[in-house]
PDB file of C-alpha atoms in Angstrom:
ATOM      1  CA  ASP G   1     251.758  28.632  83.779  1.00  0.00           C
ATOM      2  CA  VAL G   2     250.301  30.480  80.845  1.00  0.00           C
ATOM      3  CA  ARG G   3     247.119  29.028  79.462  1.00  0.00           C
ATOM      4  CA  LEU G   4     244.784  30.064  76.714  1.00  0.00           C
ATOM      5  CA  VAL G   5     241.679  27.946  76.441  1.00  0.00           C
ATOM      6  CA  GLU G   6     239.303  28.349  73.533  1.00  0.00           C
ATOM      7  CA  SER G   7     235.725  27.224  73.572  1.00  0.00           C
ATOM      8  CA  GLY G   8     232.504  27.833  71.730  1.00  0.00           C
ATOM      9  CA  GLY G   9     233.226  26.041  68.509  1.00  0.00           C
ATOM     10  CA  GLY G  10     230.908  23.528  66.973  1.00  0.00           C
ATOM     11  CA  LEU G  11     228.539  23.088  64.099  1.00  0.00           C
ATOM     12  CA  ALA G  12     226.693  26.036  62.658  1.00  0.00           C
ATOM     13  CA  GLN G  13     224.511  26.463  59.630  1.00  0.00           C
ATOM     14  CA  ALA G  14     225.332  28.805  56.803  1.00  0.00           C
ATOM     15  CA  GLY G  15     224.174  32.249  57.777  1.00  0.00           C
ATOM     16  CA  GLY G  16     224.298  31.421  61.451  1.00  0.00           C
ATOM     17  CA  SER G  17     226.303  32.920  64.272  1.00  0.00           C
ATOM     18  CA  LEU G  18     228.742  31.577  66.795  1.00  0.00           C
ATOM     19  CA  THR G  19     230.717  33.137  69.630  1.00  0.00           C
ATOM     20  CA  LEU G  20     234.150  31.828  70.509  1.00  0.00           C
ATOM     21  CA  SER G  21     235.799  32.562  73.825  1.00  0.00           C
ATOM     22  CA  CYS G  22     239.402  32.481  74.967  1.00  0.00           C
ATOM     23  CA  VAL G  23     240.104  32.398  78.686  1.00  0.00           C
ATOM     24  CA  VAL G  24     243.608  33.593  79.491  1.00  0.00           C
ATOM     25  CA  SER G  25     245.524  32.842  82.667  1.00  0.00           C
ATOM     26  CA  GLY G  26     249.097  33.093  83.884  1.00  0.00           C
ATOM     27  CA  ILE G  27     249.789  36.519  82.389  1.00  0.00           C
ATOM     28  CA  THR G  28     248.629  40.034  83.063  1.00  0.00           C
ATOM     29  CA  PHE G  29     245.801  40.336  80.599  1.00  0.00           C
ATOM     30  CA  TYR G  30     246.019  44.114  80.382  1.00  0.00           C
ATOM     31  CA  ASP G  31     249.619  44.026  79.114  1.00  0.00           C
ATOM     32  CA  TYR G  32     248.923  41.714  76.208  1.00  0.00           C
ATOM     33  CA  ALA G  33     247.288  41.621  72.858  1.00  0.00           C
ATOM     34  CA  VAL G  34     245.001  38.739  72.004  1.00  0.00           C
ATOM     35  CA  GLY G  35     244.679  37.502  68.460  1.00  0.00           C
ATOM     36  CA  TRP G  36     242.374  35.099  66.704  1.00  0.00           C
ATOM     37  CA  PHE G  37     243.615  32.866  63.915  1.00  0.00           C
ATOM     38  CA  ARG G  38     242.216  30.004  61.932  1.00  0.00           C
ATOM     39  CA  GLN G  39     243.563  27.137  59.898  1.00  0.00           C
ATOM     40  CA  ALA G  40     241.713  24.849  57.541  1.00  0.00           C
ATOM     41  CA  PRO G  41     243.166  21.440  56.642  1.00  0.00           C
ATOM     42  CA  GLY G  42     245.856  21.748  54.009  1.00  0.00           C
ATOM     43  CA  LYS G  43     245.885  25.537  54.195  1.00  0.00           C
ATOM     44  CA  GLU G  44     248.078  28.066  55.921  1.00  0.00           C
ATOM     45  CA  ARG G  45     247.142  29.660  59.175  1.00  0.00           C
ATOM     46  CA  GLU G  46     245.607  33.068  58.729  1.00  0.00           C
ATOM     47  CA  GLY G  47     245.035  35.898  61.124  1.00  0.00           C
ATOM     48  CA  ILE G  48     241.502  37.060  61.720  1.00  0.00           C
ATOM     49  CA  SER G  49     241.624  39.825  64.270  1.00  0.00           C
ATOM     50  CA  CYS G  50     243.500  41.072  67.278  1.00  0.00           C
ATOM     51  CA  ILE G  51     242.935  43.498  70.097  1.00  0.00           C
ATOM     52  CA  VAL G  52     245.492  45.352  72.172  1.00  0.00           C
ATOM     53  CA  ASN G  53     244.023  45.234  75.637  1.00  0.00           C
ATOM     54  CA  GLU G  54     245.783  48.292  77.020  1.00  0.00           C
ATOM     55  CA  ASP G  55     244.182  50.778  74.657  1.00  0.00           C
ATOM     56  CA  GLY G  56     241.545  48.764  72.847  1.00  0.00           C
ATOM     57  CA  THR G  57     243.133  49.020  69.412  1.00  0.00           C
ATOM     58  CA  ILE G  58     241.592  46.458  67.073  1.00  0.00           C
ATOM     59  CA  HIS G  59     242.767  45.065  63.764  1.00  0.00           C
ATOM     60  CA  TYR G  60     240.798  42.906  61.355  1.00  0.00           C
ATOM     61  CA  ALA G  61     241.850  40.936  58.332  1.00  0.00           C
ATOM     62  CA  ASP G  62     240.293  42.220  55.154  1.00  0.00           C
ATOM     63  CA  PHE G  63     238.359  39.018  54.554  1.00  0.00           C
ATOM     64  CA  VAL G  64     236.331  39.647  57.699  1.00  0.00           C
ATOM     65  CA  LYS G  65     234.274  42.275  55.855  1.00  0.00           C
ATOM     66  CA  GLY G  66     232.240  43.157  58.902  1.00  0.00           C
ATOM     67  CA  ARG G  67     231.121  39.620  59.704  1.00  0.00           C
ATOM     68  CA  PHE G  68     233.357  39.013  62.719  1.00  0.00           C
ATOM     69  CA  THR G  69     233.762  41.067  65.868  1.00  0.00           C
ATOM     70  CA  ILE G  70     236.462  40.833  68.510  1.00  0.00           C
ATOM     71  CA  SER G  71     235.949  41.949  72.087  1.00  0.00           C
ATOM     72  CA  THR G  72     237.293  41.382  75.582  1.00  0.00           C
ATOM     73  CA  ASN G  73     236.089  41.200  79.128  1.00  0.00           C
ATOM     74  CA  ASN G  74     239.115  42.395  81.027  1.00  0.00           C
ATOM     75  CA  ALA G  75     237.721  41.522  84.430  1.00  0.00           C
ATOM     76  CA  GLN G  76     237.430  37.909  83.316  1.00  0.00           C
ATOM     77  CA  SER G  77     240.646  37.877  81.239  1.00  0.00           C
ATOM     78  CA  THR G  78     238.614  36.613  78.339  1.00  0.00           C
ATOM     79  CA  ALA G  79     238.616  37.464  74.660  1.00  0.00           C
ATOM     80  CA  TYR G  80     235.761  36.739  72.305  1.00  0.00           C
ATOM     81  CA  LEU G  81     235.287  36.382  68.611  1.00  0.00           C
ATOM     82  CA  HIS G  82     231.724  36.694  67.450  1.00  0.00           C
ATOM     83  CA  LEU G  83     231.176  35.114  64.067  1.00  0.00           C
ATOM     84  CA  ASN G  84     228.188  36.308  62.079  1.00  0.00           C
ATOM     85  CA  ASN G  85     226.732  35.245  58.757  1.00  0.00           C
ATOM     86  CA  LEU G  86     228.889  32.149  58.694  1.00  0.00           C
ATOM     87  CA  LYS G  87     229.822  30.540  55.418  1.00  0.00           C
ATOM     88  CA  PRO G  88     231.097  27.033  54.647  1.00  0.00           C
ATOM     89  CA  GLU G  89     234.495  28.481  53.841  1.00  0.00           C
ATOM     90  CA  ASP G  90     234.764  29.622  57.459  1.00  0.00           C
ATOM     91  CA  THR G  91     235.184  25.988  58.490  1.00  0.00           C
ATOM     92  CA  ALA G  92     238.523  25.710  60.283  1.00  0.00           C
ATOM     93  CA  VAL G  93     240.184  25.280  63.624  1.00  0.00           C
ATOM     94  CA  TYR G  94     240.137  28.628  65.385  1.00  0.00           C
ATOM     95  CA  TYR G  95     242.953  29.556  67.736  1.00  0.00           C
ATOM     96  CA  CYS G  96     243.561  32.372  70.131  1.00  0.00           C
ATOM     97  CA  ALA G  97     247.030  33.639  70.882  1.00  0.00           C
ATOM     98  CA  ALA G  98     248.683  36.248  73.055  1.00  0.00           C
ATOM     99  CA  THR G  99     251.720  38.440  72.764  1.00  0.00           C
ATOM    100  CA  TRP G 100     252.892  41.700  74.256  1.00  0.00           C
ATOM    101  CA  GLY G 101     250.697  44.564  73.244  1.00  0.00           C
ATOM    102  CA  ARG G 102     253.862  46.484  72.447  1.00  0.00           C
ATOM    103  CA  THR G 103     254.765  43.863  69.855  1.00  0.00           C
ATOM    104  CA  VAL G 104     251.535  44.494  68.008  1.00  0.00           C
ATOM    105  CA  GLU G 105     251.921  48.246  68.315  1.00  0.00           C
ATOM    106  CA  GLU G 106     255.307  48.009  66.616  1.00  0.00           C
ATOM    107  CA  SER G 107     254.039  45.825  63.778  1.00  0.00           C
ATOM    108  CA  GLY G 108     252.665  48.719  61.790  1.00  0.00           C
ATOM    109  CA  GLY G 109     249.308  49.085  60.139  1.00  0.00           C
ATOM    110  CA  GLY G 110     247.447  46.777  57.834  1.00  0.00           C
ATOM    111  CA  GLY G 111     247.944  43.077  58.373  1.00  0.00           C
ATOM    112  CA  GLY G 112     251.350  43.331  60.000  1.00  0.00           C
ATOM    113  CA  TRP G 113     250.001  42.221  63.359  1.00  0.00           C
ATOM    114  CA  SER G 114     249.383  38.709  62.082  1.00  0.00           C
ATOM    115  CA  SER G 115     253.037  38.270  61.149  1.00  0.00           C
ATOM    116  CA  VAL G 116     254.580  39.024  64.529  1.00  0.00           C
ATOM    117  CA  TYR G 117     255.646  36.273  66.870  1.00  0.00           C
ATOM    118  CA  TRP G 118     252.748  35.213  69.059  1.00  0.00           C
ATOM    119  CA  ASP G 119     254.145  33.829  72.291  1.00  0.00           C
ATOM    120  CA  TYR G 120     251.263  31.764  73.589  1.00  0.00           C
ATOM    121  CA  TRP G 121     248.634  29.699  71.859  1.00  0.00           C
ATOM    122  CA  GLY G 122     245.503  27.878  72.805  1.00  0.00           C
ATOM    123  CA  GLN G 123     244.617  24.390  71.703  1.00  0.00           C
ATOM    124  CA  GLY G 124     242.073  25.493  69.144  1.00  0.00           C
ATOM    125  CA  THR G 125     238.364  24.987  68.747  1.00  0.00           C
ATOM    126  CA  GLN G 126     236.754  23.498  65.678  1.00  0.00           C
ATOM    127  CA  VAL G 127     234.192  25.505  63.765  1.00  0.00           C
ATOM    128  CA  THR G 128     232.248  23.644  61.121  1.00  0.00           C
ATOM    129  CA  VAL G 129     229.741  25.424  58.922  1.00  0.00           C
ATOM    130  CA  GLY G 130     227.256  23.409  56.935  1.00  0.00           C
ATOM    131  CA  SER G 131     225.988  24.324  53.523  1.00  0.00           C
TER     132      SER G 131
END
């Protein structure tokens, strides 16, 4: 069975840092892309970043502005999202998702990756940033 399990969320202070992890099982990690998304109450889900594991291609949403970094540990089938300089508006449930790397490759440049169908989703981890 395919599982994506997020962890690392919690309470952070404005300006602080937090690292989220996503442990993937049940699929061949190398063949997939992993994406990070977030959703605040009453707002639409938005893509943050994704990485295509096969070649390391990375995409970021424009609102990231250098504050967030995605990475993977392929040996551990784990993806990370390091959040820096957190702001109260970053408060949301953060999700990881997986889809075929090919799907992301075919999505085109810019923010197209966030609009493709993501096959598998984790349960989410809450990030709360105080002010």
